[in-house]
mmCIF file of C-alpha atoms in Angstrom:
data_model
loop_
_atom_site.group_PDB
_atom_site.id
_atom_site.type_symbol
_atom_site.label_atom_id
_atom_site.label_comp_id
_atom_site.label_asym_id
_atom_site.label_seq_id
_atom_site.Cartn_x
_atom_site.Cartn_y
_atom_site.Cartn_z
ATOM 1 C CA MET K 1 0.000 0.000 0.000
ATOM 2 C CA THR K 2 2.861 2.326 0.565
ATOM 3 C CA GLY K 3 5.774 2.919 -1.673
ATOM 4 C CA PRO K 4 8.425 5.478 -2.300
ATOM 5 C CA ALA K 5 7.332 9.066 -2.565
ATOM 6 C CA GLY K 6 6.548 9.782 -6.169
ATOM 7 C CA ALA K 7 5.139 12.645 -8.153
ATOM 8 C CA SER K 8 1.911 12.412 -6.147
ATOM 9 C CA GLY K 9 3.688 13.738 -3.070
ATOM 10 C CA GLY K 10 3.554 10.884 -0.597
ATOM 11 C CA PRO K 11 3.857 7.187 -0.001
ATOM 12 C CA VAL K 12 0.101 6.624 -0.484
ATOM 13 C CA ARG K 13 -0.630 6.323 -4.179
ATOM 14 C CA PRO K 14 -3.423 8.522 -5.569
ATOM 15 C CA ALA K 15 -5.450 5.473 -6.665
ATOM 16 C CA VAL K 16 -5.343 4.029 -3.144
ATOM 17 C CA ALA K 17 -6.243 7.377 -1.573
ATOM 18 C CA TRP K 18 -9.093 7.739 -4.083
ATOM 19 C CA GLY K 19 -10.448 4.267 -3.316
ATOM 20 C CA LEU K 20 -10.300 4.695 0.448
ATOM 21 C CA ALA K 21 -11.896 8.148 0.273
ATOM 22 C CA THR K 22 -14.691 6.941 -2.018
ATOM 23 C CA VAL K 23 -15.571 4.035 0.263
ATOM 24 C CA THR K 24 -15.461 6.440 3.210
ATOM 25 C CA PHE K 25 -17.785 8.815 1.351
ATOM 26 C CA VAL K 26 -20.401 6.115 0.749
ATOM 27 C CA ALA K 27 -20.245 4.904 4.357
ATOM 28 C CA LEU K 28 -20.449 8.424 5.806
ATOM 29 C CA LEU K 29 -23.252 9.407 3.427
ATOM 30 C CA ILE K 30 -25.430 6.463 4.384
ATOM 31 C CA PHE K 31 -24.664 6.922 8.083
ATOM 32 C CA GLY K 32 -25.112 10.708 7.994
ATOM 33 C CA LEU K 33 -28.411 10.660 6.140
ATOM 34 C CA GLY K 34 -29.725 7.876 8.357
ATOM 35 C CA MET K 35 -28.784 9.640 11.572
ATOM 36 C CA THR K 36 -30.165 12.953 10.304
ATOM 37 C CA SER K 37 -33.418 11.224 9.407
ATOM 38 C CA LEU K 38 -33.518 9.675 12.860
ATOM 39 C CA ALA K 39 -32.692 12.935 14.658
ATOM 40 C CA LEU K 40 -35.265 14.948 12.709
ATOM 41 C CA ASP K 41 -37.827 12.135 12.738
ATOM 42 C CA ALA K 42 -38.315 12.774 9.017
ATOM 43 C CA ASP K 43 -37.833 10.724 5.886
ATOM 44 C CA ILE K 44 -35.278 11.891 3.356
ATOM 45 C CA VAL K 45 -37.862 11.577 0.590
ATOM 46 C CA ASP K 46 -41.089 12.478 2.365
ATOM 47 C CA GLU K 47 -43.477 11.417 -0.404
ATOM 48 C CA PRO K 48 -45.353 8.127 -0.021
ATOM 49 C CA GLY K 49 -45.240 5.456 -2.698
ATOM 50 C CA LEU K 50 -41.970 6.383 -4.402
ATOM 51 C CA GLY K 51 -39.953 3.388 -3.257
ATOM 52 C CA GLN K 52 -36.191 3.265 -3.006
ATOM 53 C CA LEU K 53 -35.335 4.231 -6.590
ATOM 54 C CA PRO K 54 -34.831 7.983 -6.001
ATOM 55 C CA GLY K 55 -32.515 7.447 -3.020
ATOM 56 C CA VAL K 56 -30.448 4.764 -4.712
ATOM 57 C CA PHE K 57 -30.153 6.842 -7.871
ATOM 58 C CA ALA K 58 -29.153 9.968 -5.934
ATOM 59 C CA THR K 59 -26.563 8.129 -3.835
ATOM 60 C CA THR K 60 -25.064 6.549 -6.942
ATOM 61 C CA ALA K 61 -24.885 9.902 -8.735
ATOM 62 C CA ALA K 62 -23.347 11.646 -5.720
ATOM 63 C CA THR K 63 -20.762 8.879 -5.406
ATOM 64 C CA ALA K 64 -19.872 9.188 -9.091
ATOM 65 C CA ALA K 65 -19.562 12.980 -8.771
ATOM 66 C CA PHE K 66 -17.420 12.582 -5.664
ATOM 67 C CA GLY K 67 -15.165 10.037 -7.318
ATOM 68 C CA LEU K 68 -14.689 12.113 -10.450
ATOM 69 C CA SER K 69 -14.017 15.373 -8.623
ATOM 70 C CA LEU K 70 -11.591 13.743 -6.191
ATOM 71 C CA TRP K 71 -9.769 11.921 -8.974
ATOM 72 C CA LEU K 72 -9.305 15.181 -10.872
ATOM 73 C CA THR K 73 -7.900 16.750 -7.702
ATOM 74 C CA LEU K 74 -5.575 13.834 -6.931
ATOM 75 C CA ARG K 75 -4.082 13.866 -10.433
ATOM 76 C CA ALA K 76 -2.272 17.116 -9.663
ATOM 77 C CA ALA K 77 1.392 17.003 -8.651
ATOM 78 C CA GLN K 78 0.476 18.560 -5.283
ATOM 79 C CA PRO K 79 -3.279 18.110 -4.628
ATOM 80 C CA SER K 80 -4.929 21.141 -3.050
ATOM 81 C CA TYR K 81 -7.404 20.989 -0.190
ATOM 82 C CA LEU K 82 -9.568 23.330 -2.272
ATOM 83 C CA GLY K 83 -10.539 20.151 -4.110
ATOM 84 C CA ALA K 84 -12.571 19.158 -1.038
ATOM 85 C CA LEU K 85 -14.782 22.199 -1.585
ATOM 86 C CA TRP K 86 -15.304 21.272 -5.221
ATOM 87 C CA ALA K 87 -16.104 17.693 -4.235
ATOM 88 C CA ALA K 88 -18.708 18.910 -1.727
ATOM 89 C CA ILE K 89 -20.361 21.130 -4.336
ATOM 90 C CA ALA K 90 -20.326 18.342 -6.933
ATOM 91 C CA CYS K 91 -21.885 15.898 -4.460
ATOM 92 C CA VAL K 92 -24.757 18.204 -3.532
ATOM 93 C CA VAL K 93 -25.500 19.176 -7.127
ATOM 94 C CA ALA K 94 -25.402 15.551 -8.303
ATOM 95 C CA TYR K 95 -27.535 14.363 -5.368
ATOM 96 C CA VAL K 96 -30.223 17.009 -5.873
ATOM 97 C CA ILE K 97 -30.399 16.533 -9.657
ATOM 98 C CA ALA K 98 -30.485 12.747 -9.322
ATOM 99 C CA ILE K 99 -33.155 12.814 -6.603
ATOM 100 C CA TRP K 100 -35.208 15.095 -8.845
ATOM 101 C CA LEU K 101 -34.847 12.687 -11.773
ATOM 102 C CA GLY K 102 -35.520 9.646 -9.566
ATOM 103 C CA VAL K 103 -38.706 11.129 -8.116
ATOM 104 C CA LEU K 104 -39.797 12.248 -11.572
ATOM 105 C CA VAL K 105 -39.369 8.709 -12.923
ATOM 106 C CA ALA K 106 -41.049 7.122 -9.888
ATOM 107 C CA SER K 107 -44.013 9.513 -9.688
ATOM 108 C CA SER K 108 -44.286 11.067 -13.167
ATOM 109 C CA GLU K 109 -45.102 14.364 -11.458
ATOM 110 C CA LEU K 110 -42.904 17.385 -12.076
ATOM 111 C CA ALA K 111 -44.236 19.279 -9.048
ATOM 112 C CA THR K 112 -43.509 16.392 -6.676
ATOM 113 C CA ALA K 113 -39.979 15.956 -8.039
ATOM 114 C CA THR K 114 -39.270 19.663 -7.723
ATOM 115 C CA GLU K 115 -40.651 19.841 -4.183
ATOM 116 C CA VAL K 116 -38.600 16.858 -2.990
ATOM 117 C CA ALA K 117 -35.387 18.090 -4.616
ATOM 118 C CA GLY K 118 -35.890 21.601 -3.286
ATOM 119 C CA ARG K 119 -36.561 20.346 0.227
ATOM 120 C CA ILE K 120 -33.394 18.254 0.215
ATOM 121 C CA ALA K 121 -31.296 21.088 -1.203
ATOM 122 C CA THR K 122 -32.459 23.500 1.502
ATOM 123 C CA SER K 123 -32.553 21.187 4.510
ATOM 124 C CA TRP K 124 -30.151 19.377 6.804
ATOM 125 C CA PHE K 125 -30.038 16.507 4.321
ATOM 126 C CA GLY K 126 -28.317 18.691 1.721
ATOM 127 C CA LEU K 127 -25.862 19.907 4.338
ATOM 128 C CA VAL K 128 -25.053 16.319 5.306
ATOM 129 C CA VAL K 129 -24.306 15.457 1.661
ATOM 130 C CA ALA K 130 -22.016 18.505 1.358
ATOM 131 C CA LEU K 131 -20.171 17.855 4.628
ATOM 132 C CA THR K 132 -19.732 14.196 3.780
ATOM 133 C CA GLY K 133 -18.202 15.088 0.431
ATOM 134 C CA ALA K 134 -15.886 17.666 1.986
ATOM 135 C CA VAL K 135 -14.705 15.436 4.849
ATOM 136 C CA ALA K 136 -14.109 12.350 2.706
ATOM 137 C CA ALA K 137 -12.339 14.373 0.006
ATOM 138 C CA ALA K 138 -10.120 16.137 2.557
ATOM 139 C CA GLY K 139 -9.162 12.748 3.938
ATOM 140 C CA GLY K 140 -8.296 11.429 0.489
ATOM 141 C CA ILE K 141 -6.269 14.531 -0.309
ATOM 142 C CA ALA K 142 -4.447 14.271 3.020
ATOM 143 C CA LEU K 143 -3.537 10.667 2.269
ATOM 144 C CA ALA K 144 -2.098 11.620 -1.106
ATOM 145 C CA ARG K 145 -0.206 14.627 0.288
ATOM 146 C CA THR K 146 1.324 12.980 3.331
ATOM 147 C CA ARG K 147 5.027 12.396 3.486
ATOM 148 C CA SER K 148 4.966 10.369 6.654
ATOM 149 C CA GLN K 149 6.351 6.894 7.007
ATOM 150 C CA ARG K 150 5.058 3.934 8.919
ATOM 151 C CA PRO K 151 5.300 4.065 12.716
ATOM 152 C CA ARG K 152 8.614 2.838 14.054
ATOM 153 C CA TRP K 153 9.598 1.533 17.464
ATOM 154 C CA PRO K 154 12.545 3.278 19.134
ATOM 155 C CA TRP K 155 14.741 0.187 18.713
ATOM 156 C CA GLU K 156 14.148 0.204 14.943
ATOM 157 C CA ASP K 157 16.060 3.434 14.501
ATOM 158 C CA GLU K 158 19.362 2.510 12.894
ATOM 159 C CA PHE K 159 21.027 5.728 14.074
ATOM 160 C CA ASP K 160 20.314 5.061 17.757
ATOM 161 C CA GLU K 161 23.077 2.603 18.569
#
């Protein structure tokens, strides 16, 4: 998993950092939305009869947007933490558009799709999507930027003899 520091800036390769950050994003998104729903005692999609299609579609689209935006950031010689902001914006935009499309397909009602997407964009659920994207992307960028080595015990130091 670790190798010599290359053009990416650290011993963690960009592909590994991208993979770990993407898995972290999905886990945090599911956890964050679930806990927000529990805390607010409200469903994410508060329209009866729509099923799971809108949520699955929105999560998939947000994950794809996260992965693409983070990959573009990690390709740089020295990835910037500003990429976490762009990842957060991409996640929210993709989630809201995909939830709108998912509700539109599931209900065939433009007003219902617009109401659900607007409510998510302007509620705690939208904030959770944005924060999840920012935190996971910052973690992935930090992994790619780090120059640290593995932990060493004091007796492993070859200069301490």
